[in-house]
CSV table of C-alpha atoms and ligand atoms in Angstrom, one decimal:
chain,number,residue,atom,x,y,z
A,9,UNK,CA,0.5,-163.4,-11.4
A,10,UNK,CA,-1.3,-166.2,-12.3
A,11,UNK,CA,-0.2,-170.0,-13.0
A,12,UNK,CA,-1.0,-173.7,-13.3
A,13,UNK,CA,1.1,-175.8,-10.8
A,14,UNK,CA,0.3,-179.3,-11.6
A,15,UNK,CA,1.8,-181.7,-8.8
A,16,UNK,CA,2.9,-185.2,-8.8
A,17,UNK,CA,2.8,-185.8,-5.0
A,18,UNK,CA,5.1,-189.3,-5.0
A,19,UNK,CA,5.0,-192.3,-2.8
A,20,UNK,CA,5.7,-192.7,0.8
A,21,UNK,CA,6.9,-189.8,2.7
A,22,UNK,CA,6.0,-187.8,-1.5
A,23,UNK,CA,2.7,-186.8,0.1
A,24,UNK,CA,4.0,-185.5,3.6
A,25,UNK,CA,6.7,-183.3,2.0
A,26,UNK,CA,4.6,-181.9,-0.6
A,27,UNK,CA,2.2,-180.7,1.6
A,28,UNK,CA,4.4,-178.7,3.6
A,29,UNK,CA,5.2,-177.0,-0.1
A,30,UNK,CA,1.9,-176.2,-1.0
A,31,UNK,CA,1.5,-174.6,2.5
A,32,UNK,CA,4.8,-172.3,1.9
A,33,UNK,CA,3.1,-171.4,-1.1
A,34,UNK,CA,-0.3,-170.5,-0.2
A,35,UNK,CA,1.7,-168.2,1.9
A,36,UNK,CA,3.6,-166.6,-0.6
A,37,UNK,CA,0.3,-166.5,-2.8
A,38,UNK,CA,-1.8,-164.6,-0.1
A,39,UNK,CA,1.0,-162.1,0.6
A,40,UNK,CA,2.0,-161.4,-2.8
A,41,UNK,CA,-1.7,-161.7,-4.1
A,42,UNK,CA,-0.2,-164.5,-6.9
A,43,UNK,CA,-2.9,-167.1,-8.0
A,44,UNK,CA,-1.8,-170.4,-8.2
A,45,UNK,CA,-4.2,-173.4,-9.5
A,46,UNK,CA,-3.1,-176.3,-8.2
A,47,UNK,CA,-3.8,-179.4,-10.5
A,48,UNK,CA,-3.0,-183.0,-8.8
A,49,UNK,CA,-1.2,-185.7,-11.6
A,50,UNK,CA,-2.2,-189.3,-10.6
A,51,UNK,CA,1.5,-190.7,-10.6
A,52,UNK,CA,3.4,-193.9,-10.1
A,53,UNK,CA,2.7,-196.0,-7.0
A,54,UNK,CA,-1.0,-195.0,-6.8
A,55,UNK,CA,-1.3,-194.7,-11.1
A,56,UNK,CA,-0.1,-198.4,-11.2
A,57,UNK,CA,-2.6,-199.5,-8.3
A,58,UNK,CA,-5.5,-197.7,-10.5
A,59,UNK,CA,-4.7,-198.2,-13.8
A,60,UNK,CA,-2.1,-200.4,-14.5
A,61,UNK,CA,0.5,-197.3,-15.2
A,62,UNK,CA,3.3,-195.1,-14.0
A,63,UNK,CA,2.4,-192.5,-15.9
A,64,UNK,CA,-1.0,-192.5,-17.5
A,65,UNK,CA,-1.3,-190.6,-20.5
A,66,UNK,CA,-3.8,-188.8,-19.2
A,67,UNK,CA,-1.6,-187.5,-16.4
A,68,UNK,CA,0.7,-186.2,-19.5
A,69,UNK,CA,-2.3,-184.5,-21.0
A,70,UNK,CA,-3.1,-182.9,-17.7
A,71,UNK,CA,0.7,-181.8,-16.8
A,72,UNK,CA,0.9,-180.0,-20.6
A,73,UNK,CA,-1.5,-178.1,-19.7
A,74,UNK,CA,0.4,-176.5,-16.5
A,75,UNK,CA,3.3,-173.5,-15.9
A,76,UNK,CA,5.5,-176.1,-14.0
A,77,UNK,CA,5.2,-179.1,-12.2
A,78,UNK,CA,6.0,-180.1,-8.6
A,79,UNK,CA,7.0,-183.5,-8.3
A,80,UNK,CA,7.6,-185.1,-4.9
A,81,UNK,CA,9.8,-188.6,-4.9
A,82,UNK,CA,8.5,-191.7,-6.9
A,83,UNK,CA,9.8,-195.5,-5.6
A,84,UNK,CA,8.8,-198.1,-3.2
A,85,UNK,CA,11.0,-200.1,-0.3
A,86,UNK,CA,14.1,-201.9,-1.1
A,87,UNK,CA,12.5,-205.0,-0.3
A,88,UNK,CA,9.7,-204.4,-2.9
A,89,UNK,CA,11.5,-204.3,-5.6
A,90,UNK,CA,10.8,-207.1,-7.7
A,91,UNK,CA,7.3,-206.0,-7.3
A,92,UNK,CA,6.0,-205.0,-10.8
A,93,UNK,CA,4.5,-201.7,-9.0
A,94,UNK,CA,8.1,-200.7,-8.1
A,95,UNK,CA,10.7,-202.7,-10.3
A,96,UNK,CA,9.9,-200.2,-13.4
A,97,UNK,CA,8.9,-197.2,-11.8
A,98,UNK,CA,12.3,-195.2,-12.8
A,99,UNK,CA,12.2,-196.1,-16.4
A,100,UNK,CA,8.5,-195.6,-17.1
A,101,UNK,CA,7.3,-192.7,-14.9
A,102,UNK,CA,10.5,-190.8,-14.1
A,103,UNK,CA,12.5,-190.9,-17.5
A,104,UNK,CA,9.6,-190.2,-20.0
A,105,UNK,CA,8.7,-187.2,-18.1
A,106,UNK,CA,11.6,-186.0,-18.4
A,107,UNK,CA,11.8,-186.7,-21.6
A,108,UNK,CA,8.6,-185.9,-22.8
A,109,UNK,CA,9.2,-182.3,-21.5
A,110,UNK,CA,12.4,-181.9,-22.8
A,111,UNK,CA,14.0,-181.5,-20.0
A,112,UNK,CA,17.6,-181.7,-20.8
A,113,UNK,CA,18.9,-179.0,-18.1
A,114,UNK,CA,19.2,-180.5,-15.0
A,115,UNK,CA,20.1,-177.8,-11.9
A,116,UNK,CA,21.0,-179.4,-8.5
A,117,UNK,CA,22.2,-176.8,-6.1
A,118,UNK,CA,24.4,-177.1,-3.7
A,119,UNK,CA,25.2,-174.5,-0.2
A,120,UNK,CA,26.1,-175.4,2.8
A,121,UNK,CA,23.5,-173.8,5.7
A,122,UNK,CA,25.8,-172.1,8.6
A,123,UNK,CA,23.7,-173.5,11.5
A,124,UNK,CA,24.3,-177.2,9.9
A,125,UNK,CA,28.0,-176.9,9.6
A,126,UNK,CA,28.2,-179.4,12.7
A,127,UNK,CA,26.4,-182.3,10.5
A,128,UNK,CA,28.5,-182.3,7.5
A,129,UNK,CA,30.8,-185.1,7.5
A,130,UNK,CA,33.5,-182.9,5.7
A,131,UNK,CA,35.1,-180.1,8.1
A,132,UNK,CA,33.3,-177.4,8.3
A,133,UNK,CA,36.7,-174.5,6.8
A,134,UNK,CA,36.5,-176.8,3.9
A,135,UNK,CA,32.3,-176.3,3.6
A,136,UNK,CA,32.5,-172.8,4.3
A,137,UNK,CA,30.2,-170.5,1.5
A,138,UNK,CA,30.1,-173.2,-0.7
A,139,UNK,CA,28.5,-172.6,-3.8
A,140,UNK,CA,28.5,-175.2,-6.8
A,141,UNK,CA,25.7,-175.2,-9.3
A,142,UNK,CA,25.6,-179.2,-11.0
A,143,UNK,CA,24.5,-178.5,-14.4
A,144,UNK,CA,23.8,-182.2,-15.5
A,145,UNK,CA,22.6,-183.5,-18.6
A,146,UNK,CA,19.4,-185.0,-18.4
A,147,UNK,CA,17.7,-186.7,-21.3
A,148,UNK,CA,20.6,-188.4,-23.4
A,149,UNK,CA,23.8,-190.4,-22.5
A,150,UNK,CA,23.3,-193.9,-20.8
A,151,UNK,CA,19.7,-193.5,-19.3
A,152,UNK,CA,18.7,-193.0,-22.9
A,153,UNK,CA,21.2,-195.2,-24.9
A,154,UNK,CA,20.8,-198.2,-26.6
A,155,UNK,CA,20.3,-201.3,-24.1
A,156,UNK,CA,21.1,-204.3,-25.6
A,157,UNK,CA,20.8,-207.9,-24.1
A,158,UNK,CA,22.7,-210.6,-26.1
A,159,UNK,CA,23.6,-214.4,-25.6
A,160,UNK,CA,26.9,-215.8,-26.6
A,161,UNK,CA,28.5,-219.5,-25.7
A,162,UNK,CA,25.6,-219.4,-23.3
A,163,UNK,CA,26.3,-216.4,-21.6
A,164,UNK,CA,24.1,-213.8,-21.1
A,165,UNK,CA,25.7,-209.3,-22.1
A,166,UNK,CA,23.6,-206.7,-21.4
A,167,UNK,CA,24.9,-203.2,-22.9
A,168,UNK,CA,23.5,-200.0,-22.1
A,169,UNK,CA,25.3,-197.2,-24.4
A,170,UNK,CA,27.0,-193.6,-23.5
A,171,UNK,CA,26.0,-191.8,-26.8
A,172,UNK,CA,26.1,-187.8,-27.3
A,173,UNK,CA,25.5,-185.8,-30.3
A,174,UNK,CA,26.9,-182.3,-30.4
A,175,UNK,CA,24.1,-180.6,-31.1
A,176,UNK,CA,23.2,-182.0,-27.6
A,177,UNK,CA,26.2,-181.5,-25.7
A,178,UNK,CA,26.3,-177.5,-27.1
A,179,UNK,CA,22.8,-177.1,-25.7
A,180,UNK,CA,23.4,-177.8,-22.3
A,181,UNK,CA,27.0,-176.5,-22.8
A,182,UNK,CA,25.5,-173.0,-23.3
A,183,UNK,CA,22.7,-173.1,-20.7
A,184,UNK,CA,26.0,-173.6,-18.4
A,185,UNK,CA,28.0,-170.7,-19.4
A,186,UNK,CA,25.0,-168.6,-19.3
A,187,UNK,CA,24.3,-169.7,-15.3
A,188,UNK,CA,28.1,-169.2,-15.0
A,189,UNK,CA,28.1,-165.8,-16.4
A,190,UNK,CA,26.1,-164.8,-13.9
A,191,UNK,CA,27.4,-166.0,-10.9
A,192,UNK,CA,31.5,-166.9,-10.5
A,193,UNK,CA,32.2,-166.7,-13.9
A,194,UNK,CA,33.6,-170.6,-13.8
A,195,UNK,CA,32.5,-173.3,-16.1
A,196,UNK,CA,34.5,-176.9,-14.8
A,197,UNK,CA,33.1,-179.7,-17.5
A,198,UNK,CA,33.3,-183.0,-15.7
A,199,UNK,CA,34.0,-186.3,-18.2
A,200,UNK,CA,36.7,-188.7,-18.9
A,201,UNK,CA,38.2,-188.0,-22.0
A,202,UNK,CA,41.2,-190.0,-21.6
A,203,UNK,CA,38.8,-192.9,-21.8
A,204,UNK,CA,35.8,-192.6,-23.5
A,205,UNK,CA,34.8,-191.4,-27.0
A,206,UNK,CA,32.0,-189.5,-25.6
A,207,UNK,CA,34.1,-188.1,-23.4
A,208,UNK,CA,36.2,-186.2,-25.9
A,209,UNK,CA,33.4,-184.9,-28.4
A,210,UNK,CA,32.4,-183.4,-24.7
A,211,UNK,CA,35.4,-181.2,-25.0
A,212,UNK,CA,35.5,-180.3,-28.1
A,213,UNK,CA,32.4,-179.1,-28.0
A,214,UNK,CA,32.3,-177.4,-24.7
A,215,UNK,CA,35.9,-175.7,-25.9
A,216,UNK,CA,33.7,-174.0,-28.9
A,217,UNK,CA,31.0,-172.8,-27.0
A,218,UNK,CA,33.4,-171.4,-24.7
A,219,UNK,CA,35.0,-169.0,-27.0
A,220,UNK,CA,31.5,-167.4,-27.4
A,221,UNK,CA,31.8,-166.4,-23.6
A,222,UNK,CA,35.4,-165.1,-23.2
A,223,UNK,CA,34.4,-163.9,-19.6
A,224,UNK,CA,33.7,-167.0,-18.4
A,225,UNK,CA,36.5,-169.2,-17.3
A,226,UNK,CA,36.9,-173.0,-18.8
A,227,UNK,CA,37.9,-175.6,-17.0
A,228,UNK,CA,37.6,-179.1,-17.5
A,229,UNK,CA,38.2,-182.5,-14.8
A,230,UNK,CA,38.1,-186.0,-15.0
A,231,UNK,CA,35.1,-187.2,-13.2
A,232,UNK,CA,37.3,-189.4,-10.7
A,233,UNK,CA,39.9,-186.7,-10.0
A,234,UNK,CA,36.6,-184.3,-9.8
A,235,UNK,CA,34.8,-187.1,-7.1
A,236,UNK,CA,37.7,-186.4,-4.9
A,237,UNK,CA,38.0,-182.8,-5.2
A,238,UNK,CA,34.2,-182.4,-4.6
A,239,UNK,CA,35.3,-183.7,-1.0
A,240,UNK,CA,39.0,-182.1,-0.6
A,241,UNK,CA,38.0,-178.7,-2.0
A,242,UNK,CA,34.6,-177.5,-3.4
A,243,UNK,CA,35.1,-174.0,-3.3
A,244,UNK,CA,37.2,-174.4,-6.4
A,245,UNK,CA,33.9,-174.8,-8.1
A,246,UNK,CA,31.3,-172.8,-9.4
A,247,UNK,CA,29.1,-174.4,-12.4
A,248,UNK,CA,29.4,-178.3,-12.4
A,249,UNK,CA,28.6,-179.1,-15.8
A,250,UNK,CA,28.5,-183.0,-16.6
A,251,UNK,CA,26.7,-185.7,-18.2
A,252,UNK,CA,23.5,-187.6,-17.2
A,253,UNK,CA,25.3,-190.4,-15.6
A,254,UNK,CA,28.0,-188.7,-14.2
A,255,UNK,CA,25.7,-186.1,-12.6
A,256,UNK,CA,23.7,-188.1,-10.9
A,257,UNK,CA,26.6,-189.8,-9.3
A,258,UNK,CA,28.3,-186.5,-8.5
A,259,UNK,CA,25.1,-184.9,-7.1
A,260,UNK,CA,24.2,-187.4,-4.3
A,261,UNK,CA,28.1,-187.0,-3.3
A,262,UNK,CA,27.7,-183.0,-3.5
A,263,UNK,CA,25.0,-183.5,-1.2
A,264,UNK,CA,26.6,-185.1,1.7
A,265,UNK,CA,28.6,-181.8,1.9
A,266,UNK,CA,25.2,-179.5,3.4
A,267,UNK,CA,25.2,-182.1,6.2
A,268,UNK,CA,21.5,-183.7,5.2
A,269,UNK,CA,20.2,-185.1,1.4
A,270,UNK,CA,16.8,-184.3,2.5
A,271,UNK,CA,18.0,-180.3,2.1
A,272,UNK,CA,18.4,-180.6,-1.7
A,273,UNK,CA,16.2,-179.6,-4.5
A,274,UNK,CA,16.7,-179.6,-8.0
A,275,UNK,CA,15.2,-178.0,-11.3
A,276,UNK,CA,14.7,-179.9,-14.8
A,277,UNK,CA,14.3,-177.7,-17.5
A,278,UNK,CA,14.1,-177.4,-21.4
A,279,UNK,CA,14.1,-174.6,-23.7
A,280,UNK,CA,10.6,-173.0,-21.8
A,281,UNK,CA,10.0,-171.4,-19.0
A,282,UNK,CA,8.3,-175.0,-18.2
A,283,UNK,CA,10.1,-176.5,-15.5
A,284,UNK,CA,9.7,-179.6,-13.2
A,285,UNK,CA,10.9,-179.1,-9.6
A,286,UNK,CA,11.6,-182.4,-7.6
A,287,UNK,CA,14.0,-183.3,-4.3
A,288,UNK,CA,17.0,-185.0,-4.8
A,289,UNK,CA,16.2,-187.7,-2.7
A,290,UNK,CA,14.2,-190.8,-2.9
A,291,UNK,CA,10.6,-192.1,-1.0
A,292,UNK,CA,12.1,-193.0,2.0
A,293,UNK,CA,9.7,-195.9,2.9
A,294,UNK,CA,11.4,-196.6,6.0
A,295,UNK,CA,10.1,-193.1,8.1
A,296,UNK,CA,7.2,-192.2,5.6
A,297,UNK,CA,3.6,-192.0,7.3
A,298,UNK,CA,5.4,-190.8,10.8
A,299,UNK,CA,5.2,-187.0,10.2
A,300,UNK,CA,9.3,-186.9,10.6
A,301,UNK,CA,10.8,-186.5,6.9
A,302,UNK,CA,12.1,-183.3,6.3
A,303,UNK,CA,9.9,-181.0,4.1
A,304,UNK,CA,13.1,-178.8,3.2
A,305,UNK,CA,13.7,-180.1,0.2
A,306,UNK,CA,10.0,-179.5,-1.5
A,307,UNK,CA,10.1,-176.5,0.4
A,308,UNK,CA,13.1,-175.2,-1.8
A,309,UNK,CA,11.7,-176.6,-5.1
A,310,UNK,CA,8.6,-173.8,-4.7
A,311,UNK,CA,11.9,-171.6,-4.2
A,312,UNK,CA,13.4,-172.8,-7.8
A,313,UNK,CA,10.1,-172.7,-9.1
A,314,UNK,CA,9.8,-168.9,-8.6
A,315,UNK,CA,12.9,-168.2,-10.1
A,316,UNK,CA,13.2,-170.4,-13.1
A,317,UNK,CA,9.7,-171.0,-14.3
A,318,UNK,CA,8.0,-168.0,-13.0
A,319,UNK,CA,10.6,-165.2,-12.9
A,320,UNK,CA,9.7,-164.6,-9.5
A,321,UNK,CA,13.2,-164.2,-7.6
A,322,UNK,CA,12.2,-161.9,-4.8
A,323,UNK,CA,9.6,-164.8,-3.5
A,324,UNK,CA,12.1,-167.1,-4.4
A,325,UNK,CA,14.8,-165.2,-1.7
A,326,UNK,CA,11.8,-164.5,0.9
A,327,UNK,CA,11.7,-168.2,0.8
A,328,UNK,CA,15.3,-169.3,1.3
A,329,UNK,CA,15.8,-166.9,3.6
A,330,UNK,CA,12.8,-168.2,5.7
A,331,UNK,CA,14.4,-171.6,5.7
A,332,UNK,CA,18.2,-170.5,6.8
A,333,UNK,CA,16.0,-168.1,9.8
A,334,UNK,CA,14.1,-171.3,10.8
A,335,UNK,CA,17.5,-173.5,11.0
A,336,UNK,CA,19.3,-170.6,12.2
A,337,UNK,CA,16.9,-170.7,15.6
A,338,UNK,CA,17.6,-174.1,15.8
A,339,UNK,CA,14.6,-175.7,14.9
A,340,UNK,CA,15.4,-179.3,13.6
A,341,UNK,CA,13.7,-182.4,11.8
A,342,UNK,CA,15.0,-185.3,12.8
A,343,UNK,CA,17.5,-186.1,10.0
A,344,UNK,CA,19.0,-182.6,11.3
A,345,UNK,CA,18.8,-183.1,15.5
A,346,UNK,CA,22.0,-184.5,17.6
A,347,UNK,CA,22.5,-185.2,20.6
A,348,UNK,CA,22.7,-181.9,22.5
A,349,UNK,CA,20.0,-180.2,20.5
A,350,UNK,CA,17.0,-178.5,22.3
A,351,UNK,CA,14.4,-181.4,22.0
A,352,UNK,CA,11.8,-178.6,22.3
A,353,UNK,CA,13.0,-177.8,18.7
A,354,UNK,CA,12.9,-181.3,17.4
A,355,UNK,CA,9.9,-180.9,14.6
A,356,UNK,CA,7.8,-182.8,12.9
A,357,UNK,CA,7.4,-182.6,9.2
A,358,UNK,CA,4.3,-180.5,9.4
A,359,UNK,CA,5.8,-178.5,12.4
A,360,UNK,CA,8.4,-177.7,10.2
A,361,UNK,CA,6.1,-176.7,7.3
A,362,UNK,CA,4.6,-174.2,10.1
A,363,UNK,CA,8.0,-172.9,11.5
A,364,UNK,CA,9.1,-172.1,7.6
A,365,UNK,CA,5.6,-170.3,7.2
A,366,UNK,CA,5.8,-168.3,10.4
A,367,UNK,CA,9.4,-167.3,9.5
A,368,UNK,CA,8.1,-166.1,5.9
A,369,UNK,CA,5.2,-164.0,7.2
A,370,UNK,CA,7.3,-161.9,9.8
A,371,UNK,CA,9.4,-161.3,7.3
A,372,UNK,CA,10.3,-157.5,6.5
A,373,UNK,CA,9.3,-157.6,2.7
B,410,IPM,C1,18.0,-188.6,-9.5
B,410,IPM,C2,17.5,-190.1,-9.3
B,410,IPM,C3,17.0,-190.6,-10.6
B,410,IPM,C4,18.2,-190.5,-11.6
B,410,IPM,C5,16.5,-192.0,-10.6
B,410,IPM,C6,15.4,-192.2,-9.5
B,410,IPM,C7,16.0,-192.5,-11.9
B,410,IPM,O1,18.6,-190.8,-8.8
B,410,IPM,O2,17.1,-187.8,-9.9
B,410,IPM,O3,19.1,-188.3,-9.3
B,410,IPM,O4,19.0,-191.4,-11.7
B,410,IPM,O5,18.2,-189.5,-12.4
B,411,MG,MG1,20.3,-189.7,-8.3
């Protein structure tokens, strides 16, 4: 097979992570004889340096000409912020690619690993074969929603607006049912209808699609009652499926229960096999340049990537499985070592990216 990878390498520890992705790759490209271009998008923190721009047009040309995208984490240090090269980041480099693409599916994945049960901060009967899929909206609600700033009696009111058509709401609706179908069989929408407007059009609207997938249970929460249950019992779910705002809040809870956010990847998709595959967490400043962040979570993107943009699923599960052998033999990055680990098996990031790649090529295919 043959495809253009175009990759958005991020800030900070973007560039250390990524490469550890392109490595796993290259491995599964050599053994599978694949042939992957890889086509580098000037992004963000070094696009602003350059030319004044998060995301330069140009770097949209470029990326419509590629199969998928691998995007590593954009931002810069807390105490950067006000900085023009980081205060805007989110709203004109992150949010217009996803919407430019389309990419109203949002997949965020979350199992725990058996050899990490210890790190969880949950008990590990209540972790146990967990298996939720988020399906979050990702290119309407709030992050897309009127924002308003108004002055009255010398106050300022800012107003960002939760808004949802139905024709929106169905087509991520049915994208959920169809993962559902083939996995538990469980659809559990996540609003609050006993509050918000939105909220209820949500049901409605999920209750219809439903009836075109009478296989497939319906269930529906209220996003605080399903914040705690996330926590008390997450085997109760199967597909997560929420809005924009709500999912992201939800996710980066979900992801405490694996025992480490830098474990997570996600998948952004639209109505093509055209996909954009990015961790879950953020730049991480604060260890980047060391060669200790954990390259698990782009790892697992090149995983997603096989199986949603490229249809490749038995690479996809040579991959995972390479990453549960590694942890299973105790190998560690920091985020992942305790006290009491081997510290011969303390990694770093690209000693990670090596242990992943070793694991994959003595593999039985
Ligand atoms: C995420 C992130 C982004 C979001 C930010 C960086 C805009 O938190 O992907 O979850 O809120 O969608
Ligand atoms: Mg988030």
């Amino acid at each position: 097979m043959r495809k253009v990878i175009g990759v958005l390498e991020g800030d900070y520890i973007g560039p250390e992570i990524m490469k550890e992705a392109l490595k796993i790759l290259h491995v599964v490209e050599k053994r599978h004889h694949h042939q992957f271009e890889i086509v580098p998008l000037e992004a963000s923190g070094k696009a602003f340096d350059r030319y004044g721009h998060h995301l330069p047009p140009a770097t949209l040309a470029k990326a419509e000409t590629c199969d998928a995208l691998l995007k590593g984490p954009f931002g810069g240090p807390p105490e950067q912020m006000n900085d023009p090269k980081w205060s805007s980041v989110e709203r004109e480099a992150i949010l217009p690619l996803r919407e430019h693409f389309r990419l109203y599916t949002n997949l965020r994945g979350i199992r725990s690993f058996e050899s990490l049960f210890h790190l969880s901060p949950v008990k590990e009967h209540i972790i146990r074969d967990i298996d939720v899929l988020i399906v979050r909206e990702l290119t309407s609600g709030m992050y897309y929603g009127e924002k308003k700033e108004t002055v009255s009696g010398g106050e300022r009111q800012f107003s960002d607006v939760e808004a949802y058509t139905e024709s929106e709401i169905r087509k991520i609706a049915v994208k959920a049912f169809e993962y559902a179908k083939k996995r538990k069989k469980k659809v559990t929408l996540v609003a609050k209808s006993n509050v918000l407007k939105s909220s209820v059009l949500w049901r409605e609207v999920v209750n219809e699609v439903a009836g075109f997938y009478p296989d497939v249970e319906n269930d529906y929460m209220h996003v605080d009652n399903a914040a705690m249950q996330l926590i008390l019992n997450p085997r109760q779910f199967d597909v997560l499926l929420t809005s924009n705002m709500f999912g992201d809040i939800l996710s980066d809870e979900a992801s405490v229960l694996p025992g480490s956010i830098g474990l997570i990847p996600s998948a952004s998709l639209g109505d093509s096999s055209f996909g954009l595959f990015e961790p879950i967490h953020g730049s991480a400043p604060n260890i980047a340049g060391k060669n200790i962040a954990n390259p698990i979570s782009a790892i697992l993107c090149v995983a997603l990537m096989f199986t949603y943009s490229f249809g490749l699923a038995a690479e996809a599960a040579h991959i995972e499985k390479a990453v549960t052998t590694t942890l299973h033999a105790g190998y560690r990055t920091a985020d992942l070592f305790r006290s009491g680990d081997d510290p011969q098996k303390l990694l770093g990031t690209s000693q990670m990216g090596d242990a992943i790649a070793r694991a994959l090529a003595e593999q039985q295919q």
